[in-house]
XYZ file of C-alpha atoms in Angstrom:
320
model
C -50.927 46.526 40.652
C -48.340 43.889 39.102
C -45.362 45.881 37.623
C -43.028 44.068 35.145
C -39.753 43.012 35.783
C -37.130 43.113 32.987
C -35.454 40.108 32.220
C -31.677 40.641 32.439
C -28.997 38.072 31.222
C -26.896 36.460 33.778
C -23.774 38.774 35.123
C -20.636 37.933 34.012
C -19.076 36.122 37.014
C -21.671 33.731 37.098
C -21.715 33.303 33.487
C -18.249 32.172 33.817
C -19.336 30.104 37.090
C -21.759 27.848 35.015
C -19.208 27.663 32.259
C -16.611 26.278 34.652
C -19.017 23.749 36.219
C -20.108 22.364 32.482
C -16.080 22.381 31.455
C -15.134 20.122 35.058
C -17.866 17.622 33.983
C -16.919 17.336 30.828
C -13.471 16.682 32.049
C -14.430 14.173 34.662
C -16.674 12.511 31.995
C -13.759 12.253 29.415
C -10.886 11.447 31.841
C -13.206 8.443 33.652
C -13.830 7.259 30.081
C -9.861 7.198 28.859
C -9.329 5.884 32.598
C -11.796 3.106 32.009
C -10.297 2.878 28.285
C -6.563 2.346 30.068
C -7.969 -0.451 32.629
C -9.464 -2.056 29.987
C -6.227 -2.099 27.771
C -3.893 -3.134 30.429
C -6.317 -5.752 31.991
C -7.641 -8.150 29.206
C -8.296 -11.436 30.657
C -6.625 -14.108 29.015
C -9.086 -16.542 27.025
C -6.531 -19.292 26.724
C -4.666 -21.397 25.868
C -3.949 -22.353 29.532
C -1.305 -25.603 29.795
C -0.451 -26.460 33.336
C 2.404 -29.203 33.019
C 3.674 -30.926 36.616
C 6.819 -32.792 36.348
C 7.299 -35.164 39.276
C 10.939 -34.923 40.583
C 12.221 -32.305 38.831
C 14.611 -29.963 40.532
C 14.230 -26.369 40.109
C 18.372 -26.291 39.884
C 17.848 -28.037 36.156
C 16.416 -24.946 34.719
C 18.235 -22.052 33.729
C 18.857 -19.997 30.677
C 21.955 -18.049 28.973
C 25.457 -19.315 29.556
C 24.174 -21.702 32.959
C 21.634 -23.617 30.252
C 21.741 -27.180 30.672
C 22.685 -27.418 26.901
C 20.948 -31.206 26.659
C 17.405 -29.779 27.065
C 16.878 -26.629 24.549
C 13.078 -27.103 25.038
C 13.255 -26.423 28.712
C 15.755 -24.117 28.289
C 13.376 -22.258 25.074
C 10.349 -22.100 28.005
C 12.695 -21.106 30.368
C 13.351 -17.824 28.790
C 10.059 -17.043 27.708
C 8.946 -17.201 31.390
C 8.475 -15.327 34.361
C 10.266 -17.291 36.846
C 9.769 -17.459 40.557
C 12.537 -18.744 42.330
C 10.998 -19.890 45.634
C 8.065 -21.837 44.804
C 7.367 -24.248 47.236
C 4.793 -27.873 47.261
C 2.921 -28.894 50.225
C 3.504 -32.764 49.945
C 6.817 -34.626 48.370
C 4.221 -37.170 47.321
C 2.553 -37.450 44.213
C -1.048 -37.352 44.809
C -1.497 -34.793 48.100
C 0.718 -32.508 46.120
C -1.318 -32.494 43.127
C -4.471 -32.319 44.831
C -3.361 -29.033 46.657
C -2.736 -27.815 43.029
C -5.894 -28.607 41.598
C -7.966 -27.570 44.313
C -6.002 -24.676 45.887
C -6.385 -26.126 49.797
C -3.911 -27.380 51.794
C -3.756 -31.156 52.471
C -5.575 -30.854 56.153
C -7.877 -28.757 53.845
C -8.355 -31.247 51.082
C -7.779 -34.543 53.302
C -5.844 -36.405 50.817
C -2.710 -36.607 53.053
C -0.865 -40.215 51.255
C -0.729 -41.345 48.197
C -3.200 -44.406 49.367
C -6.428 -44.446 51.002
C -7.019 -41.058 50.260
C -10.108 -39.528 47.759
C -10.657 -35.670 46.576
C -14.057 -34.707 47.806
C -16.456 -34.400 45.616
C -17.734 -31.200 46.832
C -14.182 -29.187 46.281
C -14.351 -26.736 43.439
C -11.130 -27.654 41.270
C -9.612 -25.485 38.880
C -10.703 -27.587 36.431
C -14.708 -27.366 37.383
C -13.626 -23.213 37.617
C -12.134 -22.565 34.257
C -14.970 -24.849 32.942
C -17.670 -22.907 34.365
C -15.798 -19.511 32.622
C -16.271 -21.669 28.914
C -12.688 -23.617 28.882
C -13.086 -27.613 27.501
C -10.588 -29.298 29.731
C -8.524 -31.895 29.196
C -5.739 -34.073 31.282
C -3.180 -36.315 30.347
C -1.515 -38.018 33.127
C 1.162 -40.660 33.363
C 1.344 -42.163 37.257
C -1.301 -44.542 38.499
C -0.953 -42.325 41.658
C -3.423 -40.166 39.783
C -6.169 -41.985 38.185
C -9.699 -41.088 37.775
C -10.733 -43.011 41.303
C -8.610 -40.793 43.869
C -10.865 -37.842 42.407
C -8.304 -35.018 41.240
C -10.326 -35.939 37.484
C -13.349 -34.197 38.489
C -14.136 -31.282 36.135
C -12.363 -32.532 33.432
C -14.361 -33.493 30.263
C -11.405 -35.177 28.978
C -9.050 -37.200 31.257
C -6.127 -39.939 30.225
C -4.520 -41.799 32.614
C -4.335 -45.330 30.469
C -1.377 -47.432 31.402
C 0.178 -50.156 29.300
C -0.933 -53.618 29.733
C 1.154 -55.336 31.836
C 3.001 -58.465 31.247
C 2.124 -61.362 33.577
C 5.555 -62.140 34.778
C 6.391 -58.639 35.599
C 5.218 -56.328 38.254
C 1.977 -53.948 37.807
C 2.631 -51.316 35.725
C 2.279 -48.065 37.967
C 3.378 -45.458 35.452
C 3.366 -45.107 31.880
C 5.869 -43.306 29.624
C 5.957 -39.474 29.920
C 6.511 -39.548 25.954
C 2.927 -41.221 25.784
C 1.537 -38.977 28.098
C 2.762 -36.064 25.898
C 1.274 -37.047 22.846
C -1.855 -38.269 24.113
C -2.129 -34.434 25.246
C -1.015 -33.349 21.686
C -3.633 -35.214 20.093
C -5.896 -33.569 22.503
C -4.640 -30.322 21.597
C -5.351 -30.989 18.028
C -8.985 -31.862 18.875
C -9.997 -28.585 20.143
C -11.517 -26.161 17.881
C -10.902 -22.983 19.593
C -7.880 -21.346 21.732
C -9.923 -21.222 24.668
C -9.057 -24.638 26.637
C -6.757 -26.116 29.708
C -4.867 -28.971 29.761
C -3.440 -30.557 32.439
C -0.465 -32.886 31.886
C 1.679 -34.729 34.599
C 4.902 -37.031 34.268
C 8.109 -38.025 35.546
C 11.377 -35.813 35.138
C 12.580 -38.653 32.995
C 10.621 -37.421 30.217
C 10.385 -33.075 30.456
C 12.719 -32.420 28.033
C 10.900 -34.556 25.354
C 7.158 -33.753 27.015
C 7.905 -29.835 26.714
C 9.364 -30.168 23.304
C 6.374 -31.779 21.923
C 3.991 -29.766 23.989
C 5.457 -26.467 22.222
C 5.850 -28.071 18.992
C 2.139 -28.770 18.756
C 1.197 -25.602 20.750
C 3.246 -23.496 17.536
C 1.998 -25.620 14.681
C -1.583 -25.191 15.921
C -0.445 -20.621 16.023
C -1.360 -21.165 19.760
C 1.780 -20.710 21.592
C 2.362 -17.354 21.506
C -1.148 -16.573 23.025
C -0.574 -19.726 25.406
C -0.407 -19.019 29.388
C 2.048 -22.054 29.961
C 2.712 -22.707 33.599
C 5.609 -25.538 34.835
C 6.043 -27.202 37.863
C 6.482 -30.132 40.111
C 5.097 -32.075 42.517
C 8.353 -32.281 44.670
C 11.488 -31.335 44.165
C 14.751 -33.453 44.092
C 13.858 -36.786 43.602
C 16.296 -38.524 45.352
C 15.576 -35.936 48.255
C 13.381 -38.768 49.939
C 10.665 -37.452 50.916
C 11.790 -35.660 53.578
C 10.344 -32.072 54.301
C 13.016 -30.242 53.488
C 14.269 -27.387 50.895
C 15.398 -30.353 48.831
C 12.098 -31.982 48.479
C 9.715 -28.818 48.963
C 11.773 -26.414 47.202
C 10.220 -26.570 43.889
C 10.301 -25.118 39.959
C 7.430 -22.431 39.158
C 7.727 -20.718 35.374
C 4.589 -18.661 34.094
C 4.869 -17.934 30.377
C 2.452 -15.425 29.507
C 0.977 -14.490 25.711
C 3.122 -12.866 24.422
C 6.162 -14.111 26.565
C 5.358 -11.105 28.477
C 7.825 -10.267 31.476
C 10.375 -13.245 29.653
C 13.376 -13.963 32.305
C 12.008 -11.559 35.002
C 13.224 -13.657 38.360
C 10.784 -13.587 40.883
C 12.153 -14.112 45.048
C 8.782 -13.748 46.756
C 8.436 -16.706 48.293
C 5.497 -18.584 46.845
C 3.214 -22.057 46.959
C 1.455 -24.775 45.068
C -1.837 -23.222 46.355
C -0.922 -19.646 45.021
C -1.693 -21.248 40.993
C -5.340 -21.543 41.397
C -6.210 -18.091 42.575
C -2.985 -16.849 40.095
C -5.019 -18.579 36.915
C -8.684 -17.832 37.930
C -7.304 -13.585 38.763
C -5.503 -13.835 34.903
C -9.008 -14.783 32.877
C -10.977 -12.066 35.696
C -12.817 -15.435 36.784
C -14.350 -14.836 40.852
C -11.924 -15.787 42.879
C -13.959 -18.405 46.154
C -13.706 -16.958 48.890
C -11.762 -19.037 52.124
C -8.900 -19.916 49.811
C -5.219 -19.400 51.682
C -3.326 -19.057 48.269
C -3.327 -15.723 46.419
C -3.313 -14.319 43.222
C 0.461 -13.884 42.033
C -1.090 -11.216 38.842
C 1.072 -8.377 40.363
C 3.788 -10.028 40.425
C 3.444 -10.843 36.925
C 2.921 -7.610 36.142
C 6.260 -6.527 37.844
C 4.988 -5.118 41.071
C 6.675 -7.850 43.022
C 7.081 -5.091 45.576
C 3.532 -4.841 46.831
C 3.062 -8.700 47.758
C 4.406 -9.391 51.623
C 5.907 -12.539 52.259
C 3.472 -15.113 53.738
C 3.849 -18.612 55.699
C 5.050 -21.565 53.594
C 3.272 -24.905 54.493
C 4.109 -28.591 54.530
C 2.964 -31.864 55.592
């Protein structure tokens, strides 16, 4: 014969039990939501501008802010300050066209093959930044100002827009091998005014003949067009002192390397990890969360940005 069994509420420990379990899920729910919240906040990629300007021959020992300014170039000196500057950047190449081609694709020269300035073509097949940012939604556009770097030695490929027009040249004079870095500039302007959006990289290269003037009317346009603020602006060069000669030494390897971020974020922090010309690639692709390829030998310099310098070891520095 069945008997019935009175129902009986749960006791009161395990009341409490189940109450506890529902109160550490809620928890865990709410603190990985603020967590996720927090990551998000502090790790917006950047959707541009992005302005990568290469200045052949100029010594990082011309830049400087505060009472060591070079008073003659307030423009440099203006970016200068707004910039996170790393004081041991280094190029792979003193010459023009290897060095460049280690920037754009992020490979060393025995990686890229271009090892002279002539002879020597940019595969094809390599994925430059240019091709990267472009696959992410960028337009890109160059401006550049030495024959070193026209469209045929290949570092063009992935831009939709790219400048390298040199004057006509007078028939009792020698070929023309490098236009005005003023030109170059405002060729890049005018491509700066063409773009519709924020979300774009330009590419400009001159001499050191011309920065001060180039970065003046680089900014100039950049704060007209309420850009600059929201602007990643990097500055470097291809070598370092030009009167070095080529050699592979701290003169000619030792180059400059300023990040400005939106926001001038992390202004006139000094930087003395010692870094490379293949570190900007990874560094650009990390700041708009773009996949980074895999096999690359540069890194992403985003911590150090961030001030975390302390967390990046020192690595090998290489030259050819």
């Amino acid at each position: 014969m069945a008997l019935d069994m009175p129902l009986h509420a749960p006791s009161g420990p395990r009341r409490w039990q189940a109450m506890l379990v529902v109160a550490v899920f809620v928890v865990a729910v709410v603190g990985a939501g603020l967590v996720g919240w927090w990551y998000a906040g502090v790790s917006t990629p950047i959707s541009g501008p992005i302005v990568l300007v290469s200045i052949d021959g100029l010594s990082p020992t011309r830049l400087s802010f505060g009472e060591r300014a070079d008073a003659g170039t307030p423009a440099l000196n203006a970016l200068v300050a707004d910039s996170v500057i790393f004081e041991r950047a280094y190029t792979h190449s003193p010459l023009t066209l290897p060095a460049h081609a280690s920037i754009l694709a992020g490979q060393l020269p025995f990686e890229h093959g271009v090892r002279d300035e002539a002879g020597f073509v940019l595969d094809e097949t390599t994925n430059s930044l240019a091709e990267l940012l472009g696959s992410r939604g960028f337009e890109t556009g160059a401006a550049v100002s030495s024959f070193l770097l026209r469209p045929a030695t290949g570092v063009g490929q992935g831009f939709t827009f790219f400048d390298a027009d040199l004057p006509n040249e007078p028939r009792d004079r020698a070929p023309v091998v490098e236009r005005d870095g003023a030109q170059t500039a405002e060729v890049a302007a005018q491509w700066l005014r063409s773009q519709p959006g924020s979300r774009f990289f330009l590419f400009v290269q001159l001499n050191e003949n011309a920065a001060e003037s180039a970065v003046m009317r680089l900014v100039t346009t950049l704060k007209e067009l309420d850009l600059y603020e929201q602007a990643t602006i990097i500055l470097t060069s291809s070598r370092g002192d030009s009167g070095a000669g080529g050699l592979l030494d701290d003169a000619s390897l030792h180059v400059p390397l300023l990040v400005k971020q939106p926001d001038s974020d992390g202004a006139a922090r000094r930087i003395v990890l010692p870094v490379q010309h293949i570190d900007i690639l990874p560094t650009l692709l990390d700041l708009v969360r773009a996949p980074i390829p895999s096999g690359l030998r540069g890194r992403s310099l985003r911590a150090a940005l961030d001030g975390d310098e302390a967390s990046m070891a020192d690595r090998p520095i290489y030259a050819a």
